[in-house]
Amino acid sequence: MEEFLTAHFWVAVGQIILIDILLGGDNAVVIALACRQLPPEQRTKGIIWGTVGAIVLRVILIAFALALLQIPFLKLVGALLLVWIGVKLIAPEDEGEHGNIQGSDRLWGAVKTVIIADLVMSVDNVIAIAGAAQGAGEQHQLALVIFGLLVSIPIIVWGSQLVLKLMDRFPVIITLGGMLLGWIAGTMAHSDPALVPYIPQDRTVHYAFGVAGALLVLAIGKWVERRRAPAADA
């Protein structure tokens, strides 16, 4: 029980909730599209059951990811993916895949659509959340993941529109979110089993890797934005 009272635990919980909000904007769109043809009285049920099913499936995927992260070099691969995800968050591409989401006029058809779409789109969430959880220590990682995701459910279901409006009004939130993913990527790479024998595992080096990852995502993201700006003006 003492592990649940440590600063590392609550920092990781905060990271998981923030990641799920930042990377969960697509979830809100998918839920809305999948449930748009339901009768009004069934829409709330479709949203709740679709979200719960998607979260359960995500917990199972993250449980596998936590186990896989113990294999040498896989944390390095995960770190590179997180850097890429962080860059996409700062400098997003125009995406039209939501137009392919088909609504259903039946409750369980809509729920199934939400779960399947979330499964396809949740690779980034799974990697990022597993990285945040492994930074909290070896014990209770899965409990931490479940707790963080459960807390984020009402935020996604009822607060996603508010969060999206805040992101539109204060773009720095998205930039900081991308840098957070870079931080997790750096700390994940630092603790890769293949590198542990060669790199000091003290806190100073750990934080240095995190800072380096955050700055790397920021630098690449801003560079990509600058590269795209002339093309958009042309």
mmCIF file of C-alpha atoms in Angstrom, residues 73-203:
data_model
loop_
_atom_site.group_PDB
_atom_site.id
_atom_site.type_symbol
_atom_site.label_atom_id
_atom_site.label_comp_id
_atom_site.label_asym_id
_atom_site.label_seq_id
_atom_site.Cartn_x
_atom_site.Cartn_y
_atom_site.Cartn_z
ATOM 1 C CA PHE A 73 16.250 -2.955 -27.206
ATOM 2 C CA LEU A 74 12.429 -2.854 -27.212
ATOM 3 C CA LYS A 75 12.440 0.196 -24.944
ATOM 4 C CA LEU A 76 14.697 1.903 -27.487
ATOM 5 C CA VAL A 77 12.189 1.088 -30.217
ATOM 6 C CA GLY A 78 9.368 2.343 -27.987
ATOM 7 C CA ALA A 79 11.333 5.528 -27.268
ATOM 8 C CA LEU A 80 11.742 6.223 -30.993
ATOM 9 C CA LEU A 81 8.016 5.669 -31.534
ATOM 10 C CA LEU A 82 7.213 8.050 -28.683
ATOM 11 C CA VAL A 83 9.466 10.718 -30.199
ATOM 12 C CA TRP A 84 7.579 10.304 -33.487
ATOM 13 C CA ILE A 85 4.202 10.492 -31.696
ATOM 14 C CA GLY A 86 5.331 13.606 -29.806
ATOM 15 C CA VAL A 87 6.414 15.281 -33.053
ATOM 16 C CA LYS A 88 3.030 14.416 -34.636
ATOM 17 C CA LEU A 89 1.319 16.012 -31.636
ATOM 18 C CA ILE A 90 3.273 19.264 -32.065
ATOM 19 C CA ALA A 91 3.139 19.275 -35.889
ATOM 20 C CA PRO A 92 0.062 17.224 -36.831
ATOM 21 C CA GLU A 93 -0.712 16.167 -40.372
ATOM 22 C CA ASP A 94 -4.119 16.601 -41.935
ATOM 23 C CA GLU A 95 -5.890 13.307 -41.356
ATOM 24 C CA GLY A 96 -9.072 12.181 -43.025
ATOM 25 C CA GLU A 97 -9.428 8.711 -41.613
ATOM 26 C CA HIS A 98 -12.407 9.677 -39.439
ATOM 27 C CA GLY A 99 -14.524 9.986 -42.569
ATOM 28 C CA ASN A 100 -14.347 6.195 -42.867
ATOM 29 C CA ILE A 101 -15.997 5.621 -39.484
ATOM 30 C CA GLN A 102 -19.494 4.284 -40.149
ATOM 31 C CA GLY A 103 -22.253 5.103 -37.708
ATOM 32 C CA SER A 104 -24.759 2.483 -36.608
ATOM 33 C CA ASP A 105 -28.407 2.807 -35.647
ATOM 34 C CA ARG A 106 -28.067 -0.159 -33.270
ATOM 35 C CA LEU A 107 -26.539 0.223 -29.798
ATOM 36 C CA TRP A 108 -24.158 -2.756 -29.867
ATOM 37 C CA GLY A 109 -23.203 -2.046 -33.471
ATOM 38 C CA ALA A 110 -22.080 1.434 -32.411
ATOM 39 C CA VAL A 111 -20.273 0.017 -29.359
ATOM 40 C CA LYS A 112 -18.443 -2.498 -31.579
ATOM 41 C CA THR A 113 -17.434 0.301 -33.971
ATOM 42 C CA VAL A 114 -16.025 2.390 -31.115
ATOM 43 C CA ILE A 115 -14.010 -0.545 -29.716
ATOM 44 C CA ILE A 116 -12.577 -1.645 -33.081
ATOM 45 C CA ALA A 117 -11.691 1.910 -34.134
ATOM 46 C CA ASP A 118 -10.058 2.576 -30.765
ATOM 47 C CA LEU A 119 -8.037 -0.643 -31.067
ATOM 48 C CA VAL A 120 -6.682 0.475 -34.441
ATOM 49 C CA MET A 121 -5.901 3.970 -33.182
ATOM 50 C CA SER A 122 -4.587 3.172 -29.686
ATOM 51 C CA VAL A 123 -1.012 2.087 -30.480
ATOM 52 C CA ASP A 124 0.296 5.521 -29.508
ATOM 53 C CA ASN A 125 -1.653 5.531 -26.226
ATOM 54 C CA VAL A 126 -0.495 2.025 -25.324
ATOM 55 C CA ILE A 127 3.197 2.800 -25.867
ATOM 56 C CA ALA A 128 3.037 6.160 -24.089
ATOM 57 C CA ILE A 129 1.079 4.867 -21.081
ATOM 58 C CA ALA A 130 3.323 1.801 -20.716
ATOM 59 C CA GLY A 131 6.345 4.117 -20.779
ATOM 60 C CA ALA A 132 4.835 6.360 -18.091
ATOM 61 C CA ALA A 133 3.921 3.361 -15.910
ATOM 62 C CA GLN A 134 7.377 1.763 -16.100
ATOM 63 C CA GLY A 135 8.849 5.046 -14.840
ATOM 64 C CA ALA A 136 6.997 4.600 -11.539
ATOM 65 C CA GLY A 137 8.898 1.465 -10.524
ATOM 66 C CA GLU A 138 8.497 -2.253 -10.908
ATOM 67 C CA GLN A 139 5.627 -2.836 -8.483
ATOM 68 C CA HIS A 140 1.953 -2.202 -9.182
ATOM 69 C CA GLN A 141 2.532 -1.014 -12.743
ATOM 70 C CA LEU A 142 -0.656 -2.588 -14.093
ATOM 71 C CA ALA A 143 -2.658 -1.270 -11.115
ATOM 72 C CA LEU A 144 -1.254 2.166 -11.913
ATOM 73 C CA VAL A 145 -2.313 1.833 -15.560
ATOM 74 C CA ILE A 146 -5.839 0.729 -14.620
ATOM 75 C CA PHE A 147 -6.200 3.536 -12.062
ATOM 76 C CA GLY A 148 -4.964 6.184 -14.495
ATOM 77 C CA LEU A 149 -7.251 4.982 -17.292
ATOM 78 C CA LEU A 150 -10.282 4.744 -14.987
ATOM 79 C CA VAL A 151 -9.735 8.319 -13.854
ATOM 80 C CA SER A 152 -9.443 9.414 -17.486
ATOM 81 C CA ILE A 153 -12.754 7.776 -18.570
ATOM 82 C CA PRO A 154 -15.051 10.575 -17.319
ATOM 83 C CA ILE A 155 -12.596 13.130 -18.672
ATOM 84 C CA ILE A 156 -12.761 11.572 -22.150
ATOM 85 C CA VAL A 157 -16.525 10.980 -22.123
ATOM 86 C CA TRP A 158 -17.725 14.233 -20.599
ATOM 87 C CA GLY A 159 -14.764 16.571 -20.671
ATOM 88 C CA SER A 160 -13.147 15.913 -24.045
ATOM 89 C CA GLN A 161 -14.850 18.840 -25.761
ATOM 90 C CA LEU A 162 -13.743 21.224 -22.991
ATOM 91 C CA VAL A 163 -10.196 19.898 -23.176
ATOM 92 C CA LEU A 164 -10.159 20.260 -26.971
ATOM 93 C CA LYS A 165 -11.353 23.865 -26.660
ATOM 94 C CA LEU A 166 -8.607 24.593 -24.111
ATOM 95 C CA MET A 167 -6.031 23.127 -26.498
ATOM 96 C CA ASP A 168 -7.334 25.359 -29.285
ATOM 97 C CA ARG A 169 -7.170 28.403 -27.030
ATOM 98 C CA PHE A 170 -3.824 27.566 -25.420
ATOM 99 C CA PRO A 171 -1.704 25.714 -28.028
ATOM 100 C CA VAL A 172 1.163 25.574 -25.526
ATOM 101 C CA ILE A 173 -0.710 22.675 -23.848
ATOM 102 C CA ILE A 174 -0.173 20.554 -26.964
ATOM 103 C CA THR A 175 3.492 21.562 -27.162
ATOM 104 C CA LEU A 176 4.025 20.641 -23.504
ATOM 105 C CA GLY A 177 2.208 17.345 -24.118
ATOM 106 C CA GLY A 178 4.561 16.525 -26.996
ATOM 107 C CA MET A 179 7.530 17.373 -24.789
ATOM 108 C CA LEU A 180 6.107 15.104 -22.054
ATOM 109 C CA LEU A 181 6.123 12.216 -24.540
ATOM 110 C CA GLY A 182 9.732 13.121 -25.377
ATOM 111 C CA TRP A 183 10.591 13.069 -21.653
ATOM 112 C CA ILE A 184 9.042 9.599 -21.282
ATOM 113 C CA ALA A 185 10.920 8.459 -24.413
ATOM 114 C CA GLY A 186 14.240 9.633 -22.965
ATOM 115 C CA THR A 187 13.710 7.988 -19.583
ATOM 116 C CA MET A 188 12.495 4.808 -21.290
ATOM 117 C CA ALA A 189 15.653 4.643 -23.434
ATOM 118 C CA HIS A 190 17.823 5.238 -20.360
ATOM 119 C CA SER A 191 16.380 2.175 -18.617
ATOM 120 C CA ASP A 192 16.546 -0.200 -21.595
ATOM 121 C CA PRO A 193 18.032 -3.511 -20.371
ATOM 122 C CA ALA A 194 20.563 -3.437 -23.233
ATOM 123 C CA LEU A 195 21.979 -0.071 -22.065
ATOM 124 C CA VAL A 196 21.810 -0.503 -18.283
ATOM 125 C CA PRO A 197 25.304 -2.115 -18.018
ATOM 126 C CA TYR A 198 26.891 0.802 -19.910
ATOM 127 C CA ILE A 199 25.059 3.898 -18.632
ATOM 128 C CA PRO A 200 24.916 5.075 -14.986
ATOM 129 C CA GLN A 201 21.436 4.522 -13.582
ATOM 130 C CA ASP A 202 21.404 7.398 -11.110
ATOM 131 C CA ARG A 203 18.670 10.033 -11.051
#
